[in-house]
Amino acid sequence: MTRPGANVRRVRDPSVSRYTAGRLSPIRRVADLRRLRDEQFDVLVIGGGVTGAGAALDAASRGLKVGLVEARDLAAGTSSRSSKLIHGGLRYLEQLELHLVHEALTERGLLSTRLAPHLVRPVPILVPLPASAPGARVWHRAYYGLGVAAYDAFAGLFGKGRGMPLHRHLTRDGARHLFPSLRAGAVTGAIRYFDGQVDDARLVVNLARTAASLGAAVATSARVTGFVREAREVVGVRVRDLELPDAPEFEVRARTVVAATGVWSDDMSQMLSDVGVRPGLRVRASKGVHLVVPRSAITGEAGLILRTPTSVLFVIPWGGHWIIGTTDTDWHLDRSHPAASARDISYLLDQVNTVLERPLTTDDIEGVYAGLRPLLSGEADSTSKLSREHAVVEPMLGLLLVAGGKYTTYRVMAADVIDRAVRRLGGIAPESRTDQLPLLGADGFPAAWRDRHDIARRHGVTAGVIEHLLERYGTMTTHLLAMIAADPEMATPLTGAPEYLAAEVAYAALAEGALHMDDVLTRRTRISIETSHRGTESVRHVAAVMGQALGWAPEVREREIEHYLARVEAERQSQKMPDDLTADAARIGVPDVRGFAADRGSSPAVPQSPEDAAISDAAW
Ligand SMILES: Cc1cc2nc3c(=O)[nH]c(=O)nc-3n(C[C@H](O)[C@H](O)[C@H](O)COP(=O)(O)OP(=O)(O)OC[C@H]3O[C@@H](n4cnc5c(N)ncnc54)[C@H](O)[C@@H]3O)c2cc1C
């Protein structure tokens, strides 16, 4: 019997650095698709969200031979549309779900200190104490104070790796000093605590790249259309390359298939409906909408957490912006492009305006995004491990489904599902070791951050540029600086979004697996939600840089621009619609870029062979 993962070493040439091996370049995509066609994998993961990318990394780091296929782009589903908090969940504390709080705070500490300190950092958040009668005031302070103290205690008060400063009580003046936009009379004081903040889409790309650096084959625009079965066992999947819609589907063979498809989990079960298996779990979608407003619209040095009639509302600083969210409503329409309606937007404005001195209006809004929570909805059978947070089930031999949970605890979900896979494979692989495995760019980050002024001086750029790059790429910043050294044009700020550099667009295409403009403007950068033009003023500059990196013909470049502009317009229209039905109808007029590209011409946007890629693998 072949030992699982026995040929991992054949996949990764030891003379190639881990960084080079983790580069998701166009050439790498061609090679990985070939591997997916030709080889048999120990574990094949479906879904490149945080759960799937985390599972691929967990399996690859145990020495297993791993493939990861994602229908659209990495993090194109829910994992780029969250509140971007790495948190224990004060709400769970209130519900006395203490083990969940402890688990999530442990993950928060690991991510912010060891695994991804370049991507996860502390963000201060105020719990405002509402204005009320003196007796109630004492009660509020005691109640919330105890809660936040317990939160800190669960994170390991004196333990190493807590990763966040401790909480502090503030008087009314103290609260308004830290957050001058708080309406006078709305609060009697506040408690300031810390949670982690992350660029959710970038962490997913980093997970996938780290998995790739350990030998995983990673392909985006690769949609699973069905399972390959032998007798009553799943032995692989059928895949369609969405960049080549006329090409025939191909099979990927795997000893275990892991579906980490979030709100698409029920689709996986339906692919087995002909053999009458019970899915074991069901997932329903709940829509959450966020608004992005400029930092100047609200004056404050910390975020806010507010109670709403149905849930909680966060107002979180995000670079030069604030993120305000979220809603929580059932969603039964298009899952690829959930639409925010005018009703969602006015609900959020009404909620946040209850505590603001100057009320926000729709004119303040720069960006809007909507995501779908994958919520478990029962059907746990005896083979399942169902907690309130996530579940792993095996509806058919050879297929594991993992769903639910939250972004913060992706590593726990990943370890759970790969433990099950390893048991299936005969238990030969070791236990999960991802708690010890810094992601690419994390090693050496504290020293690089400390030396950022020197680095800036050496490279002739401002310290602000280096800070921006370090917080997005960690120590892989050196790759971008090498690109700039080779071609000074790469240091040009992007038109309409000058905090981003041309080098970031080229790097996204050459090393971060971005295939389309949408991938760059929406997920590798956040230009689509951080500018009031929503990227339309940057689109030509981005197309020029990306087109050069990927060797786009003029018609491909125009097609990409046309799609992006149409997408933005459809989103704007949907946000004027009164409800979900009309907003969805306005949004789905423009399909996903992958489908759109296929409809409009035969030139693929993505190189199909190493010779097609305009820029060969660079020295970095
Ligand atoms: C509004 C909102 C706010 C949130 N805020 C937070 C927060 O602050 N902190 C936190 O910890 N959590 C938060 N969450 C929860 C968290 O974002 C999700 O739990 C997490 O992102 C889910 O990741 P996933 O990988 O399971 O799903 P997804 O990210 O949706 O990934 C599933 C992937 O599967 C792919 N796929 C589907 N079908 C196929 C197929 N046939 N073939 C190939 N690929 C396929 C999809 O394209 C998709 O990319 C929030 C969620 C929402 C909606």
XYZ file of C-alpha atoms and ligand atoms in Angstrom:
673
model
C 0.000 0.000 0.000
C 1.263 3.483 -0.843
C 1.863 5.513 2.255
C -0.371 8.598 2.100
C 1.682 11.585 1.071
C 4.631 9.417 0.167
C 5.260 11.412 -2.981
C 4.808 14.921 -1.563
C 8.529 15.441 -1.809
C 8.405 14.721 -5.512
C 5.966 17.620 -5.843
C 8.119 20.189 -4.142
C 11.640 20.491 -5.412
C 13.827 21.063 -2.307
C 16.009 23.467 -4.285
C 13.000 25.763 -4.635
C 12.397 28.141 -1.716
C 9.167 27.906 0.231
C 8.204 31.350 -1.064
C 8.738 30.388 -4.669
C 6.850 27.142 -4.140
C 3.974 29.144 -2.666
C 3.632 31.468 -5.620
C 0.244 31.083 -7.308
C 1.405 32.217 -10.730
C -0.290 31.618 -14.091
C 2.415 29.059 -14.861
C 1.715 27.330 -11.574
C -2.011 27.162 -12.412
C -1.247 25.320 -15.659
C 1.010 22.886 -13.797
C -1.456 22.343 -10.946
C -4.340 21.670 -13.345
C -2.157 19.088 -15.039
C -1.409 17.467 -11.683
C -5.105 17.462 -10.819
C -5.819 15.577 -14.055
C -2.922 13.126 -13.789
C -2.324 12.281 -10.146
C -4.255 10.679 -7.330
C -4.576 12.766 -4.164
C -4.868 11.737 -0.534
C -7.242 14.649 0.064
C -9.078 16.785 -2.498
C -10.678 19.879 -0.979
C -13.625 21.583 -2.713
C -13.985 25.284 -1.846
C -11.323 27.981 -1.484
C -12.894 29.898 1.400
C -11.204 30.077 4.794
C -12.416 26.584 5.741
C -11.250 24.910 2.527
C -7.930 26.760 2.337
C -7.381 25.980 6.038
C -8.177 22.288 5.448
C -5.790 22.139 2.477
C -3.028 23.646 4.629
C -3.743 21.309 7.532
C -3.564 18.251 5.277
C -0.492 19.420 3.350
C 1.372 20.196 6.576
C 0.763 16.612 7.756
C 2.560 15.361 4.643
C -0.564 14.383 2.702
C -0.896 14.881 -1.027
C -3.508 17.596 -1.407
C -5.534 19.282 -4.137
C -7.753 22.361 -3.675
C -10.339 23.412 -6.266
C -12.340 26.619 -6.073
C -15.165 27.471 -8.481
C -14.481 31.194 -8.598
C -11.683 33.050 -6.818
C -10.090 32.340 -3.444
C -12.400 33.865 -0.784
C -14.998 34.838 -3.404
C -17.771 33.436 -1.175
C -18.434 34.447 2.422
C -14.757 34.612 3.382
C -14.199 38.054 1.843
C -17.454 39.522 3.153
C -17.227 39.207 6.948
C -16.949 41.890 9.648
C -13.204 41.143 9.518
C -12.927 40.450 13.235
C -10.916 37.649 14.792
C -12.942 37.447 17.949
C -14.166 35.279 20.778
C -17.682 36.682 20.531
C -18.848 38.700 23.545
C -22.336 37.463 22.634
C -21.382 33.821 23.253
C -20.124 34.838 26.672
C -23.548 36.225 27.463
C -25.081 32.944 26.300
C -22.601 31.092 28.568
C -21.085 29.184 25.621
C -17.814 29.363 27.517
C -15.908 26.667 25.655
C -16.625 28.415 22.329
C -15.338 31.706 23.705
C -12.215 30.046 25.033
C -11.581 28.203 21.765
C -11.992 31.340 19.645
C -9.818 33.458 21.946
C -7.091 30.831 21.796
C -7.212 31.041 18.001
C -7.140 34.835 18.197
C -3.961 34.666 20.278
C -2.304 32.165 17.921
C -3.147 34.160 14.794
C -2.065 37.515 16.159
C 1.192 36.350 17.714
C 2.480 33.348 15.783
C 0.570 32.321 12.670
C -0.255 35.633 10.980
C 0.889 38.665 12.987
C 1.247 40.553 9.685
C -2.452 40.127 8.939
C -4.153 40.042 12.352
C -3.742 43.007 14.690
C -5.509 44.420 17.727
C -8.394 46.816 17.220
C -9.808 48.744 20.201
C -13.605 48.550 20.597
C -15.843 50.497 22.979
C -18.839 48.983 24.723
C -20.867 52.168 25.365
C -22.817 52.187 28.640
C -26.257 53.630 27.815
C -27.583 56.744 29.533
C -30.025 55.588 32.228
C -31.146 56.130 35.833
C -28.265 56.028 38.416
C -29.211 52.550 39.720
C -29.286 51.084 36.232
C -25.962 52.759 35.468
C -24.223 50.853 38.256
C -25.830 47.650 37.061
C -24.788 48.236 33.418
C -21.192 48.931 34.367
C -21.014 45.892 36.623
C -22.678 43.629 34.041
C -20.623 44.668 30.993
C -17.488 45.110 33.098
C -17.707 41.544 34.363
C -18.317 40.275 30.842
C -15.312 42.032 29.365
C -13.113 41.023 32.316
C -14.142 37.400 31.793
C -13.338 37.807 28.067
C -9.810 38.921 28.899
C -9.489 36.153 31.467
C -10.509 33.501 28.934
C -7.859 34.800 26.565
C -5.278 34.014 29.269
C -4.840 36.996 31.523
C -1.233 36.299 32.285
C -0.598 33.760 29.564
C 1.777 34.318 26.710
C 0.186 34.712 23.319
C -2.925 36.575 24.416
C -1.949 38.977 21.665
C -4.231 41.837 22.797
C -4.009 44.593 25.418
C -6.325 44.353 28.462
C -9.673 46.171 28.777
C -10.183 49.553 30.541
C -13.166 51.329 32.093
C -13.876 54.863 30.834
C -15.991 57.661 32.274
C -18.441 59.589 30.084
C -15.735 62.189 29.355
C -13.158 59.467 28.742
C -15.480 57.754 26.266
C -16.227 60.979 24.400
C -12.538 61.898 24.390
C -11.764 58.605 22.629
C -14.867 58.809 20.458
C -15.900 62.474 20.054
C -18.672 61.532 17.598
C -20.597 59.732 20.378
C -23.773 61.757 20.947
C -23.665 63.701 24.212
C -26.293 62.224 26.483
C -26.319 58.839 24.685
C -23.794 57.274 27.079
C -22.720 57.437 30.705
C -19.322 55.883 30.031
C -17.809 52.938 28.196
C -15.509 49.946 28.492
C -12.709 49.621 25.972
C -11.586 46.127 25.028
C -9.548 44.687 22.148
C -10.230 42.102 19.480
C -8.329 41.079 16.351
C -8.864 42.598 12.924
C -8.005 40.853 9.664
C -8.270 41.406 5.938
C -10.332 38.240 5.511
C -9.703 37.765 1.771
C -5.956 38.250 2.123
C -5.658 35.709 4.936
C -7.396 33.108 2.738
C -4.977 33.771 -0.135
C -2.128 33.454 2.347
C -3.479 30.101 3.628
C -3.769 28.772 0.071
C -0.271 29.963 -0.782
C 1.150 28.383 2.365
C -0.588 25.113 1.428
C 0.865 25.435 -2.086
C 4.311 26.011 -0.577
C 3.974 22.587 1.057
C 3.051 20.879 -2.204
C -0.729 21.337 -2.526
C -2.093 21.729 -6.068
C -4.364 24.802 -6.075
C -6.732 25.731 -8.920
C -9.300 28.516 -8.995
C -12.000 28.891 -11.689
C -12.324 25.111 -11.244
C -15.920 24.172 -10.476
C -16.853 20.723 -9.215
C -19.848 19.483 -11.190
C -20.228 16.002 -9.721
C -18.637 13.157 -7.797
C -16.847 10.182 -9.300
C -18.146 7.058 -7.561
C -17.146 3.431 -7.522
C -19.702 1.128 -5.928
C -20.917 3.160 -2.950
C -17.750 5.151 -2.429
C -16.718 8.612 -3.641
C -13.306 8.312 -5.336
C -13.012 11.745 -6.907
C -14.775 14.682 -8.525
C -15.542 15.991 -11.995
C -14.204 19.490 -12.639
C -14.936 22.150 -15.231
C -12.235 24.743 -15.938
C -14.308 27.923 -16.136
C -11.545 29.702 -18.021
C -11.976 27.211 -20.876
C -15.722 26.651 -21.021
C -15.570 24.656 -24.257
C -13.000 22.200 -22.920
C -14.375 18.897 -21.639
C -14.706 18.305 -17.900
C -12.008 16.205 -16.308
C -11.794 13.874 -13.337
C -9.687 14.343 -10.230
C -9.061 11.130 -8.282
C -8.748 11.260 -4.493
C -8.868 8.852 -1.583
C -10.915 11.384 0.378
C -12.916 14.346 -0.859
C -13.556 17.189 1.589
C -16.361 19.602 0.692
C -15.868 22.968 2.422
C -18.426 24.818 0.360
C -20.133 27.040 2.949
C -23.615 28.078 1.805
C -23.249 25.733 -1.197
C -23.024 22.648 1.051
C -26.523 21.433 0.184
C -25.506 21.406 -3.515
C -22.862 18.826 -2.639
C -25.452 16.591 -0.974
C -27.755 17.004 -3.970
C -25.038 15.630 -6.235
C -25.585 12.346 -4.368
C -29.385 12.456 -4.428
C -29.590 9.682 -7.062
C -28.182 7.168 -4.563
C -30.491 8.352 -1.808
C -27.903 9.205 0.850
C -28.916 11.450 3.724
C -26.779 14.594 3.692
C -26.129 14.507 7.449
C -26.181 18.289 7.678
C -28.059 21.141 6.105
C -26.865 24.709 5.746
C -29.067 27.764 5.437
C -27.918 31.220 4.383
C -28.361 34.360 6.457
C -27.464 37.654 4.791
C -25.266 40.220 6.540
C -24.734 43.653 4.988
C -21.921 46.109 5.767
C -21.474 49.766 4.860
C -18.094 51.437 4.385
C -17.819 55.177 5.118
C -14.744 57.445 5.138
C -12.854 57.829 8.390
C -13.681 61.554 8.302
C -17.423 60.844 8.599
C -17.006 59.747 12.242
C -14.429 61.054 14.718
C -13.171 58.282 16.950
C -10.050 56.353 17.905
C -11.782 53.034 18.611
C -14.630 50.945 17.253
C -18.061 50.511 18.802
C -20.190 47.482 19.562
C -23.888 48.331 19.887
C -26.921 46.254 20.735
C -29.648 46.177 18.062
C -33.176 44.733 18.358
C -32.013 41.490 16.685
C -28.269 41.237 17.235
C -25.224 43.487 17.597
C -23.818 46.196 15.359
C -20.119 46.871 14.912
C -18.581 50.178 13.876
C -14.958 49.270 13.208
C -12.039 51.440 12.018
C -10.627 50.065 8.757
C -7.587 52.047 7.580
C -8.947 55.330 6.237
C -12.535 54.095 6.596
C -15.136 52.674 8.960
C -16.970 49.400 8.454
C -20.524 49.385 9.839
C -22.495 46.146 10.103
C -24.308 43.975 10.076
C -27.826 42.761 9.299
C -29.090 39.212 9.835
C -31.889 38.068 7.524
C -32.710 34.799 5.740
C -31.598 34.696 2.097
C -32.975 32.308 -0.553
C -31.842 34.054 -3.764
C -28.541 34.117 -5.723
C -25.793 32.903 -3.406
C -22.857 34.026 -5.562
C -23.805 37.690 -5.486
C -26.026 38.418 -2.495
C -27.472 41.895 -2.954
C -27.890 44.641 -0.363
C -31.213 46.483 -0.701
C -32.134 50.059 0.229
C -33.939 48.600 3.253
C -30.732 46.954 4.541
C -28.839 50.191 4.104
C -31.370 52.378 5.880
C -31.619 49.841 8.737
C -27.857 50.110 9.311
C -27.895 53.905 9.110
C -30.807 54.080 11.587
C -29.001 51.825 14.046
C -25.672 53.609 13.987
C -27.320 57.039 14.085
C -28.831 56.281 17.512
C -25.419 57.034 19.051
C -23.807 59.494 16.629
C -23.639 63.239 17.125
C -23.845 63.834 13.358
C -26.176 61.340 11.716
C -24.799 59.517 8.650
C -26.756 59.612 5.389
C -26.525 57.630 2.161
C -24.264 60.413 0.844
C -21.591 59.307 3.321
C -21.469 55.762 1.954
C -18.401 54.738 -0.076
C -19.002 51.023 -0.339
C -21.532 48.332 0.510
C -21.005 44.572 0.677
C -23.161 41.607 1.567
C -22.186 38.113 2.704
C -24.015 34.921 3.584
C -23.506 33.158 6.923
C -23.404 29.382 6.495
C -25.662 28.400 9.401
C -26.208 24.773 10.338
C -29.851 23.883 10.337
C -30.171 20.496 11.974
C -30.132 17.060 10.312
C -27.257 15.931 12.468
C -27.161 12.156 12.332
C -25.226 9.723 14.464
C -22.114 10.001 12.282
C -21.882 13.721 12.737
C -19.927 15.796 15.139
C -22.344 18.624 15.535
C -21.590 21.483 17.860
C -23.366 24.803 17.915
C -20.573 26.108 15.721
C -19.597 23.617 13.060
C -20.132 20.051 11.884
C -18.166 17.357 10.062
C -20.220 14.567 8.483
C -19.527 11.679 6.107
C -22.686 11.277 4.033
C -20.996 8.671 1.830
C -17.773 6.724 2.105
C -14.957 8.891 0.762
C -16.763 12.221 1.162
C -16.545 14.512 4.193
C -18.625 17.674 4.508
C -17.485 20.438 6.854
C -19.629 23.518 7.406
C -20.779 26.167 9.855
C -18.433 27.792 12.330
C -16.894 31.186 11.929
C -13.828 32.681 10.329
C -11.903 32.944 13.626
C -11.988 29.177 14.234
C -11.179 28.019 10.694
C -8.102 26.150 11.994
C -10.188 24.087 14.436
C -12.646 23.151 11.662
C -9.782 22.285 9.345
C -8.090 20.066 11.938
C -11.400 18.301 12.711
C -12.146 17.403 9.124
C -8.575 16.350 8.305
C -8.475 14.202 11.480
C -11.458 12.358 9.997
C -9.715 12.081 6.625
C -6.549 10.733 8.258
C -8.563 8.070 10.110
C -10.030 7.033 6.766
C -6.551 6.823 5.255
C -5.430 4.415 7.950
C -4.199 6.900 10.507
C -0.668 7.125 9.181
C -0.340 10.930 9.095
C 0.576 12.845 12.270
C -1.718 15.112 14.278
C -2.475 18.626 13.117
C 0.508 20.929 13.484
C -0.919 24.148 12.081
C -0.781 25.770 15.528
C 3.007 25.734 15.069
C 3.082 26.802 11.425
C 3.498 30.520 10.627
C 1.898 31.480 7.326
C 4.061 32.824 4.502
C 5.192 36.332 5.379
C 4.860 35.842 9.158
C 8.427 34.709 9.863
C 10.540 37.732 10.756
C 7.589 40.116 10.688
C 8.189 41.734 14.125
C 11.791 42.555 13.189
C 10.777 43.905 9.773
C 8.124 46.089 11.414
C 10.664 47.393 13.896
C 13.076 48.207 11.040
C 10.461 49.683 8.712
C 12.019 53.169 8.661
C 15.408 51.719 7.663
C 13.788 49.593 4.977
C 12.009 52.673 3.639
C 15.253 54.645 3.547
C 17.106 51.835 1.796
C 14.443 51.522 -0.901
C 13.779 55.217 -1.366
C 10.091 55.032 -0.429
C 8.168 56.503 2.498
C 7.715 54.655 5.783
C 3.973 54.787 5.055
C 4.475 52.687 1.914
C 6.484 50.097 3.843
C 3.860 49.946 6.625
C 1.112 49.465 4.038
C 3.063 46.652 2.366
C 4.142 44.940 5.606
C 0.558 44.847 6.861
C -0.565 43.168 3.646
C 2.372 40.947 2.673
C 4.455 40.577 5.835
C 8.054 39.788 4.993
C 7.018 38.991 1.404
C 7.159 42.785 1.067
C 10.688 42.137 -0.216
C 9.127 40.599 -3.358
C 7.225 43.784 -4.112
C 10.284 45.897 -3.408
C 12.262 43.711 -5.833
C 9.611 44.311 -8.491
C 9.866 48.053 -7.900
C 13.670 47.928 -8.066
C 13.447 46.109 -11.419
C 10.808 48.466 -12.813
C 10.289 51.846 -11.099
C 6.870 52.152 -12.838
C 5.718 49.560 -10.333
C 5.966 52.186 -7.574
C 3.262 54.286 -9.261
C 0.184 54.796 -7.076
C -2.995 53.461 -8.700
C -5.256 56.008 -10.358
C -8.220 56.652 -8.085
C -6.766 54.592 -5.213
C -3.329 56.052 -4.474
C -2.751 54.051 -1.286
C -2.224 51.004 -3.530
C 0.757 50.615 -5.882
C 0.912 49.215 -9.407
C 3.262 46.528 -8.029
C 0.402 45.132 -5.933
C -1.690 44.521 -9.042
C 1.159 42.778 -10.853
C 1.983 40.736 -7.742
C -1.679 39.706 -7.372
C -1.606 38.291 -10.912
C 1.876 36.753 -10.725
C 1.931 35.354 -7.185
C -1.526 35.529 -5.584
C -3.656 33.662 -8.100
C -5.715 36.654 -9.331
C -7.098 35.871 -12.790
C -9.573 38.698 -13.366
C -9.925 42.401 -12.599
C -12.640 41.594 -10.105
C -10.191 39.442 -8.111
C -7.779 42.372 -7.819
C -10.246 45.214 -7.242
C -12.473 43.318 -4.814
C -10.267 40.876 -2.889
C -6.465 41.327 -3.335
C -7.113 45.044 -2.792
C -10.361 46.487 -1.359
C -10.692 49.297 -3.899
C -14.258 48.227 -4.793
C -15.517 49.078 -1.293
C -12.999 51.693 -0.189
C -13.647 54.332 -2.873
C -16.878 56.147 -3.645
C -16.249 55.460 -7.367
C -15.999 51.771 -6.350
C -12.991 51.178 -8.564
C -14.371 52.613 -11.792
C -11.688 55.328 -11.823
C -8.931 52.749 -11.253
C -10.149 50.153 -13.693
C -8.095 51.239 -16.735
C -4.852 51.516 -14.783
C -5.417 48.127 -13.159
C -6.278 46.574 -16.549
C -3.070 47.941 -18.065
C -0.850 46.516 -15.294
C -2.693 43.210 -15.006
C -2.932 42.853 -18.766
C 0.809 43.224 -19.070
C 1.430 40.632 -16.364
C -0.963 38.093 -17.883
C -0.326 38.922 -21.554
C -3.897 40.058 -22.265
C -4.874 40.773 -25.869
C -6.622 44.164 -26.304
C -10.054 42.493 -26.572
C -9.521 40.629 -23.296
C -8.561 43.867 -21.572
C -11.690 45.634 -22.862
C -13.872 42.680 -21.896
C -12.520 42.745 -18.349
C -13.088 46.493 -18.060
C -16.587 46.190 -19.513
C -17.479 43.472 -17.022
C -16.176 45.363 -14.022
C -18.044 48.547 -14.926
C -21.250 46.564 -15.540
C -20.867 44.809 -12.197
C -20.474 48.078 -10.293
C -23.486 49.570 -12.054
C -25.626 46.487 -11.258
C -24.615 46.713 -7.595
C -25.453 50.402 -7.435
C -28.876 49.725 -8.954
C -29.553 46.837 -6.578
C -28.777 49.070 -3.594
C -31.559 51.435 -4.664
C -34.146 48.641 -4.722
C -36.595 48.401 -1.838
C -36.269 44.716 -0.944
C -34.356 41.466 -1.485
C -36.347 40.324 -4.513
C -35.918 43.516 -6.509
C -32.292 43.996 -5.377
C -31.439 40.444 -6.456
C -33.142 40.934 -9.819
C -31.060 44.072 -10.428
C -27.805 42.395 -9.380
C -28.060 39.115 -11.285
C -28.279 40.998 -14.593
C -24.466 40.852 -14.583
C -23.213 37.301 -13.998
C -19.940 36.246 -12.446
C -16.892 37.373 -14.421
C -16.021 33.744 -15.128
C -19.338 33.128 -16.921
C -19.273 36.578 -18.502
C -15.808 36.093 -19.970
C -16.824 32.789 -21.502
C -19.819 34.396 -23.231
C -17.828 37.198 -24.808
C -15.091 35.834 -26.921
C -12.754 32.974 -27.209
C -9.508 34.563 -25.951
C -8.974 33.275 -22.428
C -7.953 35.830 -19.772
C -5.602 33.306 -18.215
C -2.489 31.901 -19.908
C -3.013 28.274 -20.885
C 0.644 27.294 -21.127
C 3.919 28.558 -19.670
C 4.755 30.058 -23.087
C 1.567 32.170 -22.977
C 2.498 33.868 -19.712
C 4.062 37.179 -20.644
C 6.393 37.312 -17.666
C 8.297 34.192 -16.822
C 8.817 33.230 -13.172
C 10.664 36.112 -11.590
C 13.709 35.804 -9.383
C 11.719 36.450 -6.208
C -21.878 39.355 7.347
C -20.937 38.371 7.981
C -20.037 38.788 8.950
C -19.173 37.872 9.529
N -18.246 38.326 10.411
C -17.384 37.463 10.970
C -16.352 37.936 11.824
O -16.185 39.153 12.023
N -15.541 37.023 12.411
C -15.686 35.689 12.192
O -14.941 34.920 12.788
N -16.615 35.192 11.326
C -17.455 36.056 10.707
N -18.390 35.602 9.812
C -18.439 34.174 9.497
C -17.380 33.779 8.465
O -17.190 34.792 7.505
C -17.771 32.483 7.754
O -18.102 31.520 8.713
C -16.638 31.934 6.878
O -16.118 32.919 6.035
C -17.149 30.762 6.046
O -16.081 30.276 5.270
P -16.238 28.985 4.360
O -14.909 28.695 3.796
O -16.897 27.897 5.141
O -17.272 29.427 3.216
P -16.984 30.321 1.925
O -16.042 31.407 2.206
O -18.312 30.716 1.368
O -16.260 29.323 0.932
C -16.934 28.321 0.214
C -16.320 28.262 -1.163
O -16.788 27.098 -1.857
C -16.795 27.418 -3.225
N -17.646 26.467 -3.940
C -18.972 26.299 -3.813
N -19.399 25.346 -4.659
C -18.306 24.902 -5.328
C -18.113 23.940 -6.345
N -19.131 23.241 -6.873
N -16.860 23.726 -6.824
C -15.805 24.425 -6.318
N -15.948 25.365 -5.354
C -17.183 25.599 -4.871
C -17.355 28.831 -3.244
O -17.075 29.499 -4.462
C -16.694 29.459 -2.034
O -15.532 30.186 -2.362
C -19.244 36.500 9.177
C -20.145 36.088 8.202
C -20.967 37.015 7.578
C -21.889 36.578 6.491
